[in-house]
CSV table of C-alpha atoms and ligand atoms in Angstrom, one decimal:
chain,number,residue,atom,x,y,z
A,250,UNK,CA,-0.6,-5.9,1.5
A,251,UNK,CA,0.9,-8.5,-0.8
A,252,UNK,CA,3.7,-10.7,-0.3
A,253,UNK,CA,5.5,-10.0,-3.5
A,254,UNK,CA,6.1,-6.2,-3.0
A,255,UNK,CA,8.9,-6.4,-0.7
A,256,UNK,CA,12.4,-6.9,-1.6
A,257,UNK,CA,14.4,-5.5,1.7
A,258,UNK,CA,13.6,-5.2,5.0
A,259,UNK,CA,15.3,-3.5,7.4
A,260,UNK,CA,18.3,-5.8,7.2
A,261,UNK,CA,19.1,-3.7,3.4
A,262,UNK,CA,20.6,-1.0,5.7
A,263,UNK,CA,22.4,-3.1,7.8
A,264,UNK,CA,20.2,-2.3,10.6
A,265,UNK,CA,19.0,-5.7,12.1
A,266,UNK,CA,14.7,-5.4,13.1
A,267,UNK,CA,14.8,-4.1,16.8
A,268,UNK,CA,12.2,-5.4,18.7
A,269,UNK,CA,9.0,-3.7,20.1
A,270,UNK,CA,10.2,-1.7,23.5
A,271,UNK,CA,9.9,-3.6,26.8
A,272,UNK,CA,8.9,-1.2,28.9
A,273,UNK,CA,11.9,-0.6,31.7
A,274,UNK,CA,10.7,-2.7,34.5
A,275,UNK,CA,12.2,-0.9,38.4
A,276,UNK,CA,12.4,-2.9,41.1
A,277,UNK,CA,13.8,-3.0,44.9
A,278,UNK,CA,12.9,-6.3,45.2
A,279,UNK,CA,16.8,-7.7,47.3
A,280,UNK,CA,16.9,-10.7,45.6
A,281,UNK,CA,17.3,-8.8,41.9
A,282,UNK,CA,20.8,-9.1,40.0
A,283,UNK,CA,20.6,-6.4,38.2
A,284,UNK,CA,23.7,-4.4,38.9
A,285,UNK,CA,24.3,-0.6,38.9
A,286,UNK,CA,25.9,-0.8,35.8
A,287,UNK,CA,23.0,-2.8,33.7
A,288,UNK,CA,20.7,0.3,34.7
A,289,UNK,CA,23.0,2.6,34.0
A,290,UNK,CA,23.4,0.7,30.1
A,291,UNK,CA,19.7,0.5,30.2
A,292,UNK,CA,18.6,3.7,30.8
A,293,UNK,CA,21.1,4.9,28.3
A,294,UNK,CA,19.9,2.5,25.8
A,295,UNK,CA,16.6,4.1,26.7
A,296,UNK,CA,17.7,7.4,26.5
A,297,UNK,CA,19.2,6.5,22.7
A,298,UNK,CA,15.6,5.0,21.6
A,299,UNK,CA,13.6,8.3,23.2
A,300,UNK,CA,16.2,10.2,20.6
A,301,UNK,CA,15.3,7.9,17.8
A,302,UNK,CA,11.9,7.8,18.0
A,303,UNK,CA,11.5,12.1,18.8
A,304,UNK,CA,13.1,12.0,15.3
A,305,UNK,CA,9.9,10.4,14.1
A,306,UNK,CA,7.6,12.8,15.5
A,307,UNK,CA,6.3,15.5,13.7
A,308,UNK,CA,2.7,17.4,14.5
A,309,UNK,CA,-0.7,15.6,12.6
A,310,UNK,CA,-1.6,17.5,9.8
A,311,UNK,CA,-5.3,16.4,10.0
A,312,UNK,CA,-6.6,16.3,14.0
A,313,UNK,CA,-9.5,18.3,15.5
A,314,UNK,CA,-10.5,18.7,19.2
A,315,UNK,CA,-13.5,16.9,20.4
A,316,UNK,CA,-14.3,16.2,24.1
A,317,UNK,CA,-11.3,16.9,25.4
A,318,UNK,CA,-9.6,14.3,23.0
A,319,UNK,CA,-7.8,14.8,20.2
A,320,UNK,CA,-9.6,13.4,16.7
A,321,UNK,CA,-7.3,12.2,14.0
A,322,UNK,CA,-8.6,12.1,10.8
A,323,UNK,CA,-6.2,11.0,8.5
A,324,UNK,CA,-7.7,7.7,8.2
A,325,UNK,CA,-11.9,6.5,8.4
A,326,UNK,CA,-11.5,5.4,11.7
A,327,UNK,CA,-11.7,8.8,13.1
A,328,UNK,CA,-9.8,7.9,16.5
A,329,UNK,CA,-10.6,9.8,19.7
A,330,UNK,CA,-7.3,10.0,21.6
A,331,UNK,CA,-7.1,10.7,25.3
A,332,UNK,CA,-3.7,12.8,26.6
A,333,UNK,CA,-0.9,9.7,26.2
A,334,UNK,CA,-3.0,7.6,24.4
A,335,UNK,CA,-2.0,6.0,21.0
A,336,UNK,CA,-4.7,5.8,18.0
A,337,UNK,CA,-5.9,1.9,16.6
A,338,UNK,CA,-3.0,2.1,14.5
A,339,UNK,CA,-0.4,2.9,17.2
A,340,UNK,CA,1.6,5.4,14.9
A,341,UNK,CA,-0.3,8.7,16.7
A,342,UNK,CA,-0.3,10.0,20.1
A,343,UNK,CA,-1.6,12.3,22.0
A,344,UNK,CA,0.7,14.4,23.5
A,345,UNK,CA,-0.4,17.8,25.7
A,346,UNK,CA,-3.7,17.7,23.8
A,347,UNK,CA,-2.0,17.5,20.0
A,348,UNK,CA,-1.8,14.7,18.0
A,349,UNK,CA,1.5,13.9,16.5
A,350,UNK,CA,2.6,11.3,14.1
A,351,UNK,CA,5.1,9.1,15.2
A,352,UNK,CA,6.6,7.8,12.4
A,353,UNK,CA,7.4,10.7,10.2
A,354,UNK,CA,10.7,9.6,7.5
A,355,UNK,CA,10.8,5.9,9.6
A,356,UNK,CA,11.2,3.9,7.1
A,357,UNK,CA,11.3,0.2,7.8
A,358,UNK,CA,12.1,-0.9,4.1
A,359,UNK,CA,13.0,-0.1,0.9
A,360,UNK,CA,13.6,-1.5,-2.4
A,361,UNK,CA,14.1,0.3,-6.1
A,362,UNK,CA,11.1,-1.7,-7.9
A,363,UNK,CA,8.9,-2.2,-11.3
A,364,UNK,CA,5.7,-0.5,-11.2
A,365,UNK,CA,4.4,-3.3,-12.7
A,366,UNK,CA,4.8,-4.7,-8.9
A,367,UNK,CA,2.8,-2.5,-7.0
A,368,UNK,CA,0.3,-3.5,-9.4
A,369,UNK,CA,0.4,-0.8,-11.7
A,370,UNK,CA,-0.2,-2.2,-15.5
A,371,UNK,CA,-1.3,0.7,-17.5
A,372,UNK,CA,1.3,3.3,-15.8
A,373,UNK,CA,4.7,4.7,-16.8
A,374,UNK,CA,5.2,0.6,-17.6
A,375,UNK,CA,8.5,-0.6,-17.8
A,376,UNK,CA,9.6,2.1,-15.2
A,377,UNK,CA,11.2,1.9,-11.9
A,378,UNK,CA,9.7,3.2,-8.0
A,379,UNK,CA,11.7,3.9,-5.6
A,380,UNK,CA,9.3,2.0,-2.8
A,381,UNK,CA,9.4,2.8,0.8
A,382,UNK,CA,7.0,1.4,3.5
A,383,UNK,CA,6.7,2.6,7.5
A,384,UNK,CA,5.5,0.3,10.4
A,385,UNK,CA,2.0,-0.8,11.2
A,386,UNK,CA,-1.6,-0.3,9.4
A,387,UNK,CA,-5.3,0.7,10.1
A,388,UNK,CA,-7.3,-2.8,8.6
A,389,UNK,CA,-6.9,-5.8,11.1
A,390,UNK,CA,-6.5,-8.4,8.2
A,391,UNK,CA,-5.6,-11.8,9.2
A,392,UNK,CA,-3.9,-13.0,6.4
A,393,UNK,CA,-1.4,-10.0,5.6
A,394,UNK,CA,1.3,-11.3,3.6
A,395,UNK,CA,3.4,-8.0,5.4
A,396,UNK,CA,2.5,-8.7,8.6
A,397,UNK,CA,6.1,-8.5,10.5
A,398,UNK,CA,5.8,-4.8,9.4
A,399,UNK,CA,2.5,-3.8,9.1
A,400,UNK,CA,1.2,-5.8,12.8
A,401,UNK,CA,3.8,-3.8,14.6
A,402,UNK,CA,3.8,-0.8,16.5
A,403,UNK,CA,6.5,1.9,14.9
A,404,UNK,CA,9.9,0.5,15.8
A,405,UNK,CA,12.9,2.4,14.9
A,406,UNK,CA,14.0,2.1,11.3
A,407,UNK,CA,16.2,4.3,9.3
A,408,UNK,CA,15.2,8.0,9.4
A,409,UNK,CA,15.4,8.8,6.0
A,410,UNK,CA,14.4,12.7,5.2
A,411,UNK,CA,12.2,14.1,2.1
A,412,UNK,CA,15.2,15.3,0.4
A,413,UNK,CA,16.9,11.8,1.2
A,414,UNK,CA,14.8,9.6,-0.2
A,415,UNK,CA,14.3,11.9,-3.2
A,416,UNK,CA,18.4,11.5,-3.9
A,417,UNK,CA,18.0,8.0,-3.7
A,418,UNK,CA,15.7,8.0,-6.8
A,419,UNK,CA,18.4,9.6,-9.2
A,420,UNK,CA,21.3,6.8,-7.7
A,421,UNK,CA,18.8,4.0,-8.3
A,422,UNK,CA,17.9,5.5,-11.5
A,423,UNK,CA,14.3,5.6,-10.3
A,424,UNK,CA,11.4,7.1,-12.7
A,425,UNK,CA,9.0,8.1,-9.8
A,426,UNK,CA,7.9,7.0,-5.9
A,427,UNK,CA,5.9,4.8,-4.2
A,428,UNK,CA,4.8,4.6,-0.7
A,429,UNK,CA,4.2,0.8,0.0
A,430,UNK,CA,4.9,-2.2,1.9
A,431,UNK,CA,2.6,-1.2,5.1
A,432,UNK,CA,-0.4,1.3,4.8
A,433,UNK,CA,1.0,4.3,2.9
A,434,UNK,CA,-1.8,6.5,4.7
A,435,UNK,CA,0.0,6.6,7.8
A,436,UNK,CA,2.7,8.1,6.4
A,437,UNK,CA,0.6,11.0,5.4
A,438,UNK,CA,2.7,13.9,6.4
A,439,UNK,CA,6.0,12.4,5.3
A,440,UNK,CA,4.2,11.1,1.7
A,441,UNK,CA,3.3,14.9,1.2
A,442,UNK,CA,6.8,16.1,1.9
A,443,UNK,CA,8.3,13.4,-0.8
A,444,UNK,CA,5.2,14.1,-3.1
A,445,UNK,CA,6.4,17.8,-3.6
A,446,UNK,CA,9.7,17.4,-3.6
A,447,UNK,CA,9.5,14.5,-6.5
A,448,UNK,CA,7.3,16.9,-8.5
A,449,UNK,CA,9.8,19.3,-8.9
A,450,UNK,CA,12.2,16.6,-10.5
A,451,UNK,CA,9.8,15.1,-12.5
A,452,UNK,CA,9.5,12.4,-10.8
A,453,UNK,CA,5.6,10.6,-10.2
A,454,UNK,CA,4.1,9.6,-7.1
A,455,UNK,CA,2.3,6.7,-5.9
A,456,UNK,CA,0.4,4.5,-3.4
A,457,UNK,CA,-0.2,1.0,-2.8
A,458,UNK,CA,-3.1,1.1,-0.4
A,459,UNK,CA,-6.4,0.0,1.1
A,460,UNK,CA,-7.8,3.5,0.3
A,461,UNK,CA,-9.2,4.2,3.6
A,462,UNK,CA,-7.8,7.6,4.0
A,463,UNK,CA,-10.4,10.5,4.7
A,464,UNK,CA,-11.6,12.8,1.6
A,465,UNK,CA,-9.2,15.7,3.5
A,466,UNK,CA,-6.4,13.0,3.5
A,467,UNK,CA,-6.8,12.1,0.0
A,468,UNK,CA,-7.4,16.2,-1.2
A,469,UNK,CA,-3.9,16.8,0.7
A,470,UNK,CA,-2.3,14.1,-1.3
A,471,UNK,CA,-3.4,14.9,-4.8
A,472,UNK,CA,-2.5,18.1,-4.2
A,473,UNK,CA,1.0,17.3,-3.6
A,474,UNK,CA,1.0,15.3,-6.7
A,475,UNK,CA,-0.1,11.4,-6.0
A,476,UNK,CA,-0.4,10.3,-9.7
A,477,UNK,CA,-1.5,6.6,-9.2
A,478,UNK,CA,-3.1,4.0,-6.8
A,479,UNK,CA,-3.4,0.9,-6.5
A,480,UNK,CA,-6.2,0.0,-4.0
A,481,UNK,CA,-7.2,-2.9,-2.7
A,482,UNK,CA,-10.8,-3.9,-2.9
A,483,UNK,CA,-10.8,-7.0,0.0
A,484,UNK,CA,-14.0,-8.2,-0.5
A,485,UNK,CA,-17.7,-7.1,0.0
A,486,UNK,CA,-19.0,-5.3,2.9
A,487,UNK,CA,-19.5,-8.1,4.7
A,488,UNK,CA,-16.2,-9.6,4.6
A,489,UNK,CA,-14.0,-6.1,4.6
A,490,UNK,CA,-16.2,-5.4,7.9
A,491,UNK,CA,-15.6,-9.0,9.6
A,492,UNK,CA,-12.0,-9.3,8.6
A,493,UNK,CA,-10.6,-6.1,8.4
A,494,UNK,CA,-13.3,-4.1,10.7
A,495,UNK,CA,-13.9,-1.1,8.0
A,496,UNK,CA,-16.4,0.4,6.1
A,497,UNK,CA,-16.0,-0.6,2.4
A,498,UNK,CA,-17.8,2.0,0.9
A,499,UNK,CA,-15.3,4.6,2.2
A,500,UNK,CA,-12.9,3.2,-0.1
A,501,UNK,CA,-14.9,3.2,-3.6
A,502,UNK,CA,-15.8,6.8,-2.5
A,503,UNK,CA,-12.0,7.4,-2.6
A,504,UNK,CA,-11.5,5.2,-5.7
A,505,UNK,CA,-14.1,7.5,-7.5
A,506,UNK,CA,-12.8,10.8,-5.5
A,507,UNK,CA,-9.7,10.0,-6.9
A,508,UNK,CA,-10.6,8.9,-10.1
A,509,UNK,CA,-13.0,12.1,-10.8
A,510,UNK,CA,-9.4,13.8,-9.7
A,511,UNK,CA,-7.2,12.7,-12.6
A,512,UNK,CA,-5.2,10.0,-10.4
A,513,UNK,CA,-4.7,6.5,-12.3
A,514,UNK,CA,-6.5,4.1,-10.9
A,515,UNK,CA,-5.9,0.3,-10.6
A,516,UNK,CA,-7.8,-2.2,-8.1
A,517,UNK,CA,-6.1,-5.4,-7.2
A,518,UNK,CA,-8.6,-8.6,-4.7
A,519,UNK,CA,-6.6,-10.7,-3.5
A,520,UNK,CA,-8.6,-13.6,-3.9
A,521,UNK,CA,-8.6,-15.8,-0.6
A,522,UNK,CA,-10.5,-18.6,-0.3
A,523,UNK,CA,-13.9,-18.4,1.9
A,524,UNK,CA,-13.1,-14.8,2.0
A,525,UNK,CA,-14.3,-13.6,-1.0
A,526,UNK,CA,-13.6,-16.3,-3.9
A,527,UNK,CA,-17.7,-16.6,-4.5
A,528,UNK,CA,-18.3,-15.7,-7.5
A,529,UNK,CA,-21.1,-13.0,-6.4
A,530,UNK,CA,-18.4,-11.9,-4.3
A,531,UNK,CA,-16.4,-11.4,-7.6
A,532,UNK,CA,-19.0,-10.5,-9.9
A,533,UNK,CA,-20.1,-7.7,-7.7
A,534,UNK,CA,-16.6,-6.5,-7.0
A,535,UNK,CA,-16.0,-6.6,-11.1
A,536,UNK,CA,-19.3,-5.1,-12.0
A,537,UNK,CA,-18.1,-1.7,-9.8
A,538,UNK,CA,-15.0,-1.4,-10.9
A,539,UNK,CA,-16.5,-1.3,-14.2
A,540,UNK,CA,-19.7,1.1,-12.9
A,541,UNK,CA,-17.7,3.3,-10.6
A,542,UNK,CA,-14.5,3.2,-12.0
A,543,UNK,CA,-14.8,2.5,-16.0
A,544,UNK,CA,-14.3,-0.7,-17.7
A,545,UNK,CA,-10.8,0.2,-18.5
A,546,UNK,CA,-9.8,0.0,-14.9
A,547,UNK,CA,-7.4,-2.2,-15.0
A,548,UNK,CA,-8.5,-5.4,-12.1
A,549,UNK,CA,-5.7,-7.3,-10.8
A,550,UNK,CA,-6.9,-10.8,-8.9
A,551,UNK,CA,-4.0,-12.0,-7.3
A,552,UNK,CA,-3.3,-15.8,-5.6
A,553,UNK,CA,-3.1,-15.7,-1.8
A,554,UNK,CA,-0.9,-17.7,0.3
A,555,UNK,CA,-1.1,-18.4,4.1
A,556,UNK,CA,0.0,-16.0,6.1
A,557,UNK,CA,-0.3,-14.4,9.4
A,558,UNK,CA,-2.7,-16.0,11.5
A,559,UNK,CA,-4.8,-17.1,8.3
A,560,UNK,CA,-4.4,-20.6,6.9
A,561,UNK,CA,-6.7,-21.3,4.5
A,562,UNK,CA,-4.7,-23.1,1.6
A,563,UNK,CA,-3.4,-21.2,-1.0
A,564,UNK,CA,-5.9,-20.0,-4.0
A,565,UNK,CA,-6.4,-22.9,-6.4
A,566,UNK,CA,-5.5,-22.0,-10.1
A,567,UNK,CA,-9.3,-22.8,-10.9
A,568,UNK,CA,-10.5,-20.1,-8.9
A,569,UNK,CA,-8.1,-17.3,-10.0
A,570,UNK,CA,-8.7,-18.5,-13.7
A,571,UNK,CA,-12.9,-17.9,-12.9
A,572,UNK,CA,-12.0,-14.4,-11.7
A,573,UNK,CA,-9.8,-13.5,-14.4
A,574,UNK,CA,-13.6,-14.9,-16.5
A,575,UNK,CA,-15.7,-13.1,-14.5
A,576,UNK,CA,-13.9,-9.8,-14.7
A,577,UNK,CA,-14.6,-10.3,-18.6
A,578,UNK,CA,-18.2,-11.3,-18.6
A,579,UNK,CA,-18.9,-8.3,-16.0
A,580,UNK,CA,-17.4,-6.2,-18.9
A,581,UNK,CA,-13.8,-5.3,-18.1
A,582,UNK,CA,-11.3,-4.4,-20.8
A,583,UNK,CA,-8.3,-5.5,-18.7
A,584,UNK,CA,-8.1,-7.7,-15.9
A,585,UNK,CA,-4.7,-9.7,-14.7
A,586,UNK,CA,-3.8,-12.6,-12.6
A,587,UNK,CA,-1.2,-12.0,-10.1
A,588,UNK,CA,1.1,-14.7,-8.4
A,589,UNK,CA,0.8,-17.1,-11.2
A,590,UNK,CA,4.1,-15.7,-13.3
A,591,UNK,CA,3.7,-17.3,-16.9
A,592,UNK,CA,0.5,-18.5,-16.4
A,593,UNK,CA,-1.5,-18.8,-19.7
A,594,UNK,CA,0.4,-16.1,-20.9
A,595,UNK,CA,0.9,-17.4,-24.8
A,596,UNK,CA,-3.3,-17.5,-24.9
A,597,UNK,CA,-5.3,-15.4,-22.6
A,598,UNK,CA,-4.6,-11.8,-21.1
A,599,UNK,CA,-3.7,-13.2,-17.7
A,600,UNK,CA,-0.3,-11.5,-17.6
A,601,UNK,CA,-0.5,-9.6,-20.8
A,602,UNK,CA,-2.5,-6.6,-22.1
A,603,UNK,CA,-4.4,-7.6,-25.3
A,604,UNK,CA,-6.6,-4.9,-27.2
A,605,UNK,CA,-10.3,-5.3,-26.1
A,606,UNK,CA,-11.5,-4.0,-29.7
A,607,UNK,CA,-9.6,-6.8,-31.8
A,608,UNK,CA,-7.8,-9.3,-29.3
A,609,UNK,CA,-4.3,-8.1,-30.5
A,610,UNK,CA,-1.4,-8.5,-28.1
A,611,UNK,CA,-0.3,-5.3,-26.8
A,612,UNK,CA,2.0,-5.6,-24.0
A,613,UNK,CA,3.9,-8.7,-23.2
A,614,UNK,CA,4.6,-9.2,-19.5
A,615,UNK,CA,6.8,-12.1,-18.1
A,616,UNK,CA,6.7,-12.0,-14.1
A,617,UNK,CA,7.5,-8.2,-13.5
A,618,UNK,CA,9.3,-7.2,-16.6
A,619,UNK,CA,7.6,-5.9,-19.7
A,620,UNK,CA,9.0,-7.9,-22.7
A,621,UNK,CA,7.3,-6.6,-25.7
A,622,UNK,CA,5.2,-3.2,-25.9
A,623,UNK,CA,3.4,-2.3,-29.3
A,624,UNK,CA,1.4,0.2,-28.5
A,625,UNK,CA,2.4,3.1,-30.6
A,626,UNK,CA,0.7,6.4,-29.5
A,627,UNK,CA,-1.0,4.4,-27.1
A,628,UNK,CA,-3.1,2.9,-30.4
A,629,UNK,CA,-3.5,-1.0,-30.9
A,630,UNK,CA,-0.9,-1.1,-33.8
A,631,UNK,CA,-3.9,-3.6,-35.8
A,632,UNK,CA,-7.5,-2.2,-35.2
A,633,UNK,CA,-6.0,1.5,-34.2
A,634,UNK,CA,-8.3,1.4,-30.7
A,635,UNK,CA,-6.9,4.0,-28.4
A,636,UNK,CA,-5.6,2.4,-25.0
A,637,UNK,CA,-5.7,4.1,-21.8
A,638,UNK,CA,-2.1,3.5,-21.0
A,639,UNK,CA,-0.3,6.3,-19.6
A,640,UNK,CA,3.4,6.3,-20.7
A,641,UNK,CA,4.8,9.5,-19.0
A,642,UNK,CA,4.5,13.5,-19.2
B,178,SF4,S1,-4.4,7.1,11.2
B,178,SF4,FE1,-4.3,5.8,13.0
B,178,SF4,S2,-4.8,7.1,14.7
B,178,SF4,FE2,-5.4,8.2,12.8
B,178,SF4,S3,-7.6,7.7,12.5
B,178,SF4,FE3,-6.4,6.2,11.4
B,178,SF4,S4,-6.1,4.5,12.8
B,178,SF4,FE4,-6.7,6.2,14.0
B,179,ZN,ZN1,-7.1,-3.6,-31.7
């Protein structure tokens, strides 16, 4: 996740961040000073947390039964859970031999934002999401620019309901949703709920998301009406496998799944150095996208910053500016720099759309606001070259 997408944590709801639950330590031990009435507020304080977070639960949609275990597959990493246990991710457990999520309409933050921030370029632009994001994730990344939400077990945030969250969109004048901020895939069952319900208004749908769901996961969700996603592509197999301990195939299959589906599809690389800032490492990445996905997939190579428990320095200018060439020489129509606001922008597409057939500035962005847009029809107004842009229903 990128450190730009977040505007409000759980502060926005005047809820200060709770921290993760202690568990209740009991003790006879004579020398304690905890009185009668310290349990007593304890165990009540307990009692208030248990309601909170049984709020949150709601039965996986996607679990089988294997050796006495329960298998969730919402995600590619499968987990077998024991009775009590918790899955990799920490937001489902095994309870009497079904699995149930535990973080069904927990939302930990939430802010009305441009789609161009997600990134999504060549979608409904100009347009505002209604972005909500859960706790925890299923990749291990070091460097996670959302880490104080996405490394932590489920907490309690605000329970906000389907129909809740789909109100919100017509006070914050909201075009359409997006499920963000921490891995939207978690938040399977809830997304679906929202999904439907945001259909029926009009509204579009999407995810910000490392794209590791399962094919059943992703089916579920197109049916519900996910128009967009924008998936990260972390690096080759190598480094997606060292850093984030996952299978990188599984998520081109799901770009292309998707793709082959009708959803809009943008990839964004963070570009972090010794990670994947080789230029194979780019050049392969690029030439994909372009194989698997089209060459007018839009590619987004964003600037890293430390964060988390990663501190390599922050990605020089040089090497986003070699991405942003490579993406072209690989054949790419569109590719964007991200976390370099203004950068270039008067003389190369680093912010900006420009037709691929004549050069021609189509879109003008300036950080996340689009400040000029000429495509009429979705034509380049000088050479007439249709662009894939999609501006609404
Ligand atoms: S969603 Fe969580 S519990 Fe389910 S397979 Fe993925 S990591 Fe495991
Ligand atoms: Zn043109």
């Amino acid at each position: 996740m990128r450190a730009d997408q977040r505007l409000f944590a759980p502060q926005a709801f005047g809820l200060r961040p709770s921290r993760p639950k202690a568990p209740l330590r009991v003790t006879n031990h004579a020398a304690t000073t905890t009185t009668n009435c310290d349990w007593a507020a304890k165990l009540a304080s307990q009692e208030r947390r248990a309601k909170i977070d049984k709020a949150y639960f709601r039965e996986g949609l996607l679990q089988e039964k294997v050796n006495g275990k329960g298998r969730c597959l919402t995600c590619e990493r499968r987990c077998e859970i024991a009775e009590g246990g918790l899955g990799w991710c920490r937001t489902r457990q095994n309870e009497g031999g079904t699995l149930y999520t535990l973080i069904y309409g927990n939302v930990s933050s939430l802010s009305a934002n441009p789609i161009e921030k997600k990134p999504l370029y060549h979608f409904y632009p100009g347009s505002v999401a209604l972005t909500a994001g859960s706790w925890s994730c299923n990749f291990n990344c070091p460097w996670c620019q959302n880490w104080d939400i996405s490394k932590s077990p489920p907490r309690p945030g605000r329970y906000t309901s389907p129909e809740d969250f789909i109100a919100e969109t017509a006070r914050r004048d909201c075009q359409g949703t997006s499920i963000s901020f921490n891995e939207p895939t978690l938040s399977l069952e809830w997304s679906l709920d929202v999904f439907k319900l945001a259909r029926q208004r009009g509204l579009y749908n999407t995810y910000v998301t490392n794209g590791y769901m399962t094919p059943e996961a992703l089916e579920l969700l197109i049916e519900a009406g996910l128009d967009a996603m924008n998936v990260d592509i972390k690096g080759d197999a190598a480094a997606v496998k060292k850093h984030c301990g996952t299978d990188v195939e599984k998520i081109w299959r799901n770009c292309r799944e998707a793709k082959k589906a009708g959803v809009h599809i943008e990839v964004t690389t963070l570009v972090i150095p010794t990670v994947n800032d080789d230029e194979e490492v780019l050049q392969g990445i690029a030439r994909r996208v372009r194989e698997e996905l089209g060459a007018d997939t839009p590619w987004h190579c964003s600037g890293y910053y430390p964060a988390y428990k990663f501190t390599a320095p922050p990605t020089p200018l040089q090497t986003l500016e070699r991405a942003h060439d490579i993406g072209g020489e690989e054949g790419l129509d569109f590719v964007y720099l991200g976390n370099v606001v203004g950068h270039r922008a008067e003389s190369l597409a680093c912010e900006n759309t420009y037709c691929p057939g004549c050069g021609e500035l189509l879109v003008r962005r300036w950080g996340l606001s689009v400040v000029r847009y000429r495509l009429k029809d979705n034509k380049c107004p000088r050479c007439r070259r249709t662009i894939p842009v999609i501006v609404g229903r």
